[in-house]
Amino acid sequence: MQLQKKPHEPLHTGNKDRIQRREILDGAEFSSHGLSGLDNVFVFDDVITTGATLSHIARAIREENPFAEVYGIALCKSDSQNYNRENFDRELTNDHIPKQWNKIWKESE
């Protein structure tokens, strides 16, 4: 499967609010090709804040593959941890991630 997205400006730089980020994503033009019989699609991302990017990706996949189930999986990274710590006073953990994936995540920091 091929998923394409027209490049857009960074979402998390500057002081963009939720509405500005949504407008940027709405102009990104996501598109997908057929899946050739695959029923499930797993989309991995480093962080899911509002789910807007994942929603655009899922919509593009479902337009070409109406019976596909699309699942979003976020693998937390240190930038997301710092953002959540500084802005929401909460800590993100990897307790939900299988141990072998957590090992890969820690080795890539």
Short mmCIF file of N, CA and C in Angstrom, two decimals:
data_model
loop_
_atom_site.label_atom_id
_atom_site.label_comp_id
_atom_site.label_asym_id
_atom_site.label_seq_id
_atom_site.Cartn_x
_atom_site.Cartn_y
_atom_site.Cartn_z
N MET A 1 0.85 -1.18 0.00
CA MET A 1 0.00 0.00 0.00
C MET A 1 0.89 1.24 0.00
N GLN A 2 0.42 2.23 -0.65
CA GLN A 2 1.16 3.49 -0.66
C GLN A 2 0.25 4.59 -0.14
N LEU A 3 0.75 5.32 0.82
CA LEU A 3 0.05 6.47 1.38
C LEU A 3 0.88 7.69 1.04
N GLN A 4 0.24 8.72 0.52
CA GLN A 4 0.96 9.93 0.16
C GLN A 4 0.33 11.12 0.86
N LYS A 5 1.18 12.11 1.13
CA LYS A 5 0.71 13.35 1.75
C LYS A 5 1.49 14.49 1.12
N LYS A 6 0.75 15.49 0.67
CA LYS A 6 1.39 16.70 0.17
C LYS A 6 2.12 17.36 1.35
N PRO A 7 3.41 17.69 1.20
CA PRO A 7 4.15 18.29 2.32
C PRO A 7 3.46 19.56 2.85
N HIS A 8 3.58 19.74 4.13
CA HIS A 8 3.01 20.93 4.76
C HIS A 8 3.99 21.48 5.78
N GLU A 9 3.73 22.67 6.24
CA GLU A 9 4.61 23.26 7.25
C GLU A 9 4.49 22.49 8.57
N PRO A 10 5.53 22.53 9.39
CA PRO A 10 5.49 21.82 10.67
C PRO A 10 4.30 22.26 11.52
N LEU A 11 3.68 21.30 12.18
CA LEU A 11 2.50 21.59 13.01
C LEU A 11 2.85 22.08 14.40
N HIS A 12 3.97 21.61 14.94
CA HIS A 12 4.25 21.86 16.35
C HIS A 12 5.40 22.84 16.57
N THR A 13 5.57 23.75 15.62
CA THR A 13 6.56 24.81 15.81
C THR A 13 5.83 26.13 15.93
N GLY A 14 6.47 27.08 16.55
CA GLY A 14 5.82 28.36 16.74
C GLY A 14 4.69 28.24 17.76
N ASN A 15 3.77 29.15 17.71
CA ASN A 15 2.66 29.15 18.67
C ASN A 15 1.33 28.85 17.98
N LYS A 16 1.31 27.83 17.15
CA LYS A 16 0.08 27.48 16.44
C LYS A 16 -0.94 26.91 17.40
N ASP A 17 -2.17 27.37 17.28
CA ASP A 17 -3.23 26.80 18.11
C ASP A 17 -3.89 25.65 17.37
N ARG A 18 -4.85 25.03 18.01
CA ARG A 18 -5.55 23.86 17.48
C ARG A 18 -6.16 24.15 16.12
N ILE A 19 -6.76 25.31 15.95
CA ILE A 19 -7.43 25.68 14.70
C ILE A 19 -6.41 25.84 13.57
N GLN A 20 -5.29 26.48 13.86
CA GLN A 20 -4.25 26.66 12.85
C GLN A 20 -3.67 25.31 12.41
N ARG A 21 -3.44 24.42 13.39
CA ARG A 21 -2.92 23.09 13.04
C ARG A 21 -3.92 22.33 12.18
N ARG A 22 -5.20 22.43 12.50
CA ARG A 22 -6.24 21.75 11.71
C ARG A 22 -6.26 22.29 10.28
N GLU A 23 -6.14 23.60 10.11
CA GLU A 23 -6.14 24.20 8.77
C GLU A 23 -4.95 23.70 7.95
N ILE A 24 -3.80 23.57 8.58
CA ILE A 24 -2.61 23.05 7.88
C ILE A 24 -2.86 21.62 7.42
N LEU A 25 -3.40 20.78 8.31
CA LEU A 25 -3.67 19.39 7.95
C LEU A 25 -4.73 19.28 6.87
N ASP A 26 -5.74 20.12 6.93
CA ASP A 26 -6.80 20.08 5.92
C ASP A 26 -6.27 20.37 4.53
N GLY A 27 -5.18 21.12 4.44
CA GLY A 27 -4.57 21.42 3.15
C GLY A 27 -3.50 20.43 2.73
N ALA A 28 -3.28 19.39 3.49
CA ALA A 28 -2.17 18.47 3.24
C ALA A 28 -2.44 17.45 2.13
N GLU A 29 -3.67 17.23 1.76
CA GLU A 29 -4.03 16.32 0.67
C GLU A 29 -3.46 14.91 0.85
N PHE A 30 -4.02 14.15 1.75
CA PHE A 30 -3.65 12.76 1.96
C PHE A 30 -4.31 11.90 0.88
N SER A 31 -3.60 10.87 0.39
CA SER A 31 -4.19 9.95 -0.57
C SER A 31 -3.60 8.56 -0.38
N SER A 32 -4.34 7.55 -0.80
CA SER A 32 -3.92 6.16 -0.62
C SER A 32 -4.25 5.37 -1.87
N HIS A 33 -3.51 4.29 -2.08
CA HIS A 33 -3.81 3.34 -3.15
C HIS A 33 -4.51 2.13 -2.54
N GLY A 34 -4.96 1.22 -3.37
CA GLY A 34 -5.65 0.03 -2.91
C GLY A 34 -4.76 -0.90 -2.09
N LEU A 35 -5.41 -1.72 -1.29
CA LEU A 35 -4.70 -2.61 -0.37
C LEU A 35 -4.52 -4.03 -0.87
N SER A 36 -5.10 -4.36 -1.98
CA SER A 36 -4.98 -5.72 -2.53
C SER A 36 -5.41 -6.79 -1.56
N GLY A 37 -6.60 -6.65 -1.00
CA GLY A 37 -7.17 -7.70 -0.15
C GLY A 37 -6.82 -7.64 1.32
N LEU A 38 -6.04 -6.68 1.75
CA LEU A 38 -5.73 -6.57 3.18
C LEU A 38 -6.93 -5.99 3.92
N ASP A 39 -7.21 -6.54 5.09
CA ASP A 39 -8.37 -6.09 5.86
C ASP A 39 -8.02 -5.11 6.97
N ASN A 40 -6.82 -5.21 7.50
CA ASN A 40 -6.41 -4.39 8.64
C ASN A 40 -5.18 -3.57 8.29
N VAL A 41 -5.21 -2.30 8.68
CA VAL A 41 -4.08 -1.41 8.45
C VAL A 41 -3.69 -0.82 9.80
N PHE A 42 -2.41 -0.92 10.14
CA PHE A 42 -1.89 -0.35 11.37
C PHE A 42 -1.02 0.85 11.00
N VAL A 43 -1.35 2.00 11.55
CA VAL A 43 -0.61 3.23 11.28
C VAL A 43 0.17 3.58 12.54
N PHE A 44 1.49 3.63 12.41
CA PHE A 44 2.36 3.96 13.54
C PHE A 44 2.75 5.43 13.45
N ASP A 45 2.68 6.11 14.57
CA ASP A 45 3.08 7.51 14.64
C ASP A 45 3.84 7.70 15.94
N ASP A 46 4.66 8.75 16.00
CA ASP A 46 5.44 8.96 17.21
C ASP A 46 4.60 9.56 18.33
N VAL A 47 3.55 10.29 17.99
CA VAL A 47 2.70 10.87 19.04
C VAL A 47 1.33 11.17 18.44
N ILE A 48 0.30 11.00 19.22
CA ILE A 48 -1.04 11.40 18.81
C ILE A 48 -1.51 12.42 19.83
N THR A 49 -1.70 13.66 19.38
CA THR A 49 -2.13 14.73 20.28
C THR A 49 -3.65 14.85 20.23
N THR A 50 -4.18 15.19 19.07
CA THR A 50 -5.63 15.33 18.93
C THR A 50 -6.24 14.23 18.08
N GLY A 51 -5.40 13.51 17.33
CA GLY A 51 -5.90 12.48 16.43
C GLY A 51 -6.21 12.99 15.04
N ALA A 52 -5.95 14.27 14.78
CA ALA A 52 -6.29 14.86 13.48
C ALA A 52 -5.50 14.23 12.33
N THR A 53 -4.20 14.05 12.50
CA THR A 53 -3.40 13.45 11.43
C THR A 53 -3.86 12.02 11.18
N LEU A 54 -4.05 11.26 12.24
CA LEU A 54 -4.52 9.89 12.10
C LEU A 54 -5.88 9.84 11.41
N SER A 55 -6.75 10.77 11.73
CA SER A 55 -8.07 10.82 11.08
C SER A 55 -7.94 11.06 9.58
N HIS A 56 -7.04 11.97 9.19
CA HIS A 56 -6.82 12.23 7.76
C HIS A 56 -6.26 10.99 7.06
N ILE A 57 -5.32 10.32 7.71
CA ILE A 57 -4.74 9.10 7.14
C ILE A 57 -5.80 8.02 6.99
N ALA A 58 -6.58 7.80 8.04
CA ALA A 58 -7.63 6.77 8.00
C ALA A 58 -8.65 7.09 6.92
N ARG A 59 -9.03 8.34 6.80
CA ARG A 59 -10.01 8.74 5.78
C ARG A 59 -9.47 8.43 4.38
N ALA A 60 -8.19 8.76 4.13
CA ALA A 60 -7.59 8.49 2.82
C ALA A 60 -7.57 7.00 2.52
N ILE A 61 -7.21 6.20 3.50
CA ILE A 61 -7.18 4.74 3.32
C ILE A 61 -8.57 4.21 3.05
N ARG A 62 -9.55 4.65 3.83
CA ARG A 62 -10.93 4.15 3.69
C ARG A 62 -11.58 4.59 2.38
N GLU A 63 -11.17 5.73 1.82
CA GLU A 63 -11.72 6.17 0.54
C GLU A 63 -11.40 5.17 -0.57
N GLU A 64 -10.21 4.59 -0.54
CA GLU A 64 -9.80 3.61 -1.55
C GLU A 64 -10.09 2.18 -1.12
N ASN A 65 -10.30 1.97 0.17
CA ASN A 65 -10.47 0.62 0.74
C ASN A 65 -11.60 0.67 1.76
N PRO A 66 -12.85 0.76 1.32
CA PRO A 66 -13.96 1.03 2.24
C PRO A 66 -14.18 -0.03 3.32
N PHE A 67 -13.66 -1.24 3.13
CA PHE A 67 -13.89 -2.28 4.13
C PHE A 67 -12.69 -2.49 5.06
N ALA A 68 -11.64 -1.71 4.87
CA ALA A 68 -10.45 -1.85 5.71
C ALA A 68 -10.70 -1.27 7.09
N GLU A 69 -10.14 -1.91 8.08
CA GLU A 69 -10.13 -1.39 9.45
C GLU A 69 -8.78 -0.72 9.66
N VAL A 70 -8.81 0.51 10.15
CA VAL A 70 -7.57 1.28 10.34
C VAL A 70 -7.36 1.49 11.83
N TYR A 71 -6.16 1.12 12.31
CA TYR A 71 -5.82 1.25 13.72
C TYR A 71 -4.62 2.18 13.86
N GLY A 72 -4.69 3.09 14.80
CA GLY A 72 -3.58 4.00 15.06
C GLY A 72 -2.81 3.56 16.30
N ILE A 73 -1.49 3.55 16.17
CA ILE A 73 -0.62 3.17 17.29
C ILE A 73 0.41 4.26 17.47
N ALA A 74 0.48 4.83 18.66
CA ALA A 74 1.46 5.88 18.94
C ALA A 74 2.58 5.30 19.79
N LEU A 75 3.80 5.56 19.38
CA LEU A 75 4.97 5.16 20.14
C LEU A 75 5.57 6.44 20.70
N CYS A 76 5.40 6.63 21.97
CA CYS A 76 5.79 7.88 22.62
C CYS A 76 7.29 8.12 22.50
N LYS A 77 7.66 9.34 22.24
CA LYS A 77 9.06 9.73 22.16
C LYS A 77 9.36 10.78 23.21
N SER A 78 10.62 11.08 23.41
CA SER A 78 11.02 12.00 24.47
C SER A 78 10.46 13.40 24.26
N ASP A 79 10.33 13.87 23.01
CA ASP A 79 9.75 15.20 22.78
C ASP A 79 8.32 15.26 23.30
N SER A 80 7.58 14.21 23.06
CA SER A 80 6.20 14.16 23.54
C SER A 80 6.16 14.13 25.06
N GLN A 81 7.10 13.40 25.65
CA GLN A 81 7.17 13.36 27.11
C GLN A 81 7.44 14.75 27.67
N ASN A 82 8.40 15.45 27.09
CA ASN A 82 8.71 16.80 27.57
C ASN A 82 7.53 17.74 27.39
N TYR A 83 6.86 17.66 26.25
CA TYR A 83 5.70 18.51 25.97
C TYR A 83 4.60 18.27 27.00
N ASN A 84 4.30 17.03 27.27
CA ASN A 84 3.25 16.72 28.23
C ASN A 84 3.65 17.10 29.65
N ARG A 85 4.91 16.93 29.98
CA ARG A 85 5.39 17.30 31.31
C ARG A 85 5.28 18.80 31.51
N GLU A 86 5.74 19.57 30.53
CA GLU A 86 5.77 21.03 30.65
C GLU A 86 4.39 21.68 30.55
N ASN A 87 3.52 21.13 29.71
CA ASN A 87 2.23 21.78 29.44
C ASN A 87 1.06 21.20 30.23
N PHE A 88 1.17 19.95 30.64
CA PHE A 88 0.03 19.30 31.31
C PHE A 88 0.39 18.67 32.65
N ASP A 89 1.66 18.81 33.05
CA ASP A 89 2.14 18.25 34.31
C ASP A 89 1.78 16.76 34.44
N ARG A 90 2.03 16.00 33.35
CA ARG A 90 1.78 14.56 33.39
C ARG A 90 2.95 13.83 32.75
N GLU A 91 3.17 12.65 33.22
CA GLU A 91 4.25 11.79 32.71
C GLU A 91 3.66 10.72 31.80
N LEU A 92 4.31 10.50 30.68
CA LEU A 92 3.91 9.44 29.77
C LEU A 92 4.81 8.24 30.01
N THR A 93 4.24 7.07 29.98
CA THR A 93 5.02 5.86 30.18
C THR A 93 4.89 4.95 28.97
N ASN A 94 5.67 3.91 28.97
CA ASN A 94 5.58 2.89 27.93
C ASN A 94 5.02 1.58 28.49
N ASP A 95 4.29 1.65 29.58
CA ASP A 95 3.78 0.44 30.21
C ASP A 95 2.89 -0.38 29.30
N HIS A 96 2.26 0.26 28.33
CA HIS A 96 1.35 -0.43 27.42
C HIS A 96 2.05 -1.05 26.21
N ILE A 97 3.34 -0.78 26.05
CA ILE A 97 4.08 -1.25 24.88
C ILE A 97 4.78 -2.56 25.21
N PRO A 98 4.71 -3.55 24.30
CA PRO A 98 5.41 -4.82 24.54
C PRO A 98 6.89 -4.58 24.83
N LYS A 99 7.47 -5.42 25.67
CA LYS A 99 8.84 -5.22 26.14
C LYS A 99 9.85 -5.10 25.00
N GLN A 100 9.71 -5.92 23.94
CA GLN A 100 10.68 -5.85 22.84
C GLN A 100 10.59 -4.51 22.11
N TRP A 101 9.39 -3.91 21.99
CA TRP A 101 9.25 -2.61 21.36
C TRP A 101 9.82 -1.53 22.27
N ASN A 102 9.59 -1.68 23.57
CA ASN A 102 10.10 -0.70 24.53
C ASN A 102 11.63 -0.67 24.48
N LYS A 103 12.24 -1.84 24.32
CA LYS A 103 13.70 -1.92 24.23
C LYS A 103 14.19 -1.14 23.00
N ILE A 104 13.55 -1.32 21.88
CA ILE A 104 13.91 -0.61 20.65
C ILE A 104 13.76 0.90 20.87
N TRP A 105 12.66 1.30 21.50
CA TRP A 105 12.38 2.72 21.76
C TRP A 105 13.49 3.31 22.62
N LYS A 106 13.87 2.63 23.68
CA LYS A 106 14.89 3.15 24.58
C LYS A 106 16.25 3.25 23.90
N GLU A 107 16.57 2.27 23.04
CA GLU A 107 17.85 2.28 22.35
C GLU A 107 17.94 3.36 21.29
N SER A 108 16.78 3.88 20.84
CA SER A 108 16.79 4.90 19.78
C SER A 108 16.76 6.32 20.30
N GLU A 109 16.68 6.51 21.63
CA GLU A 109 16.60 7.87 22.17
C GLU A 109 17.88 8.65 21.93
#
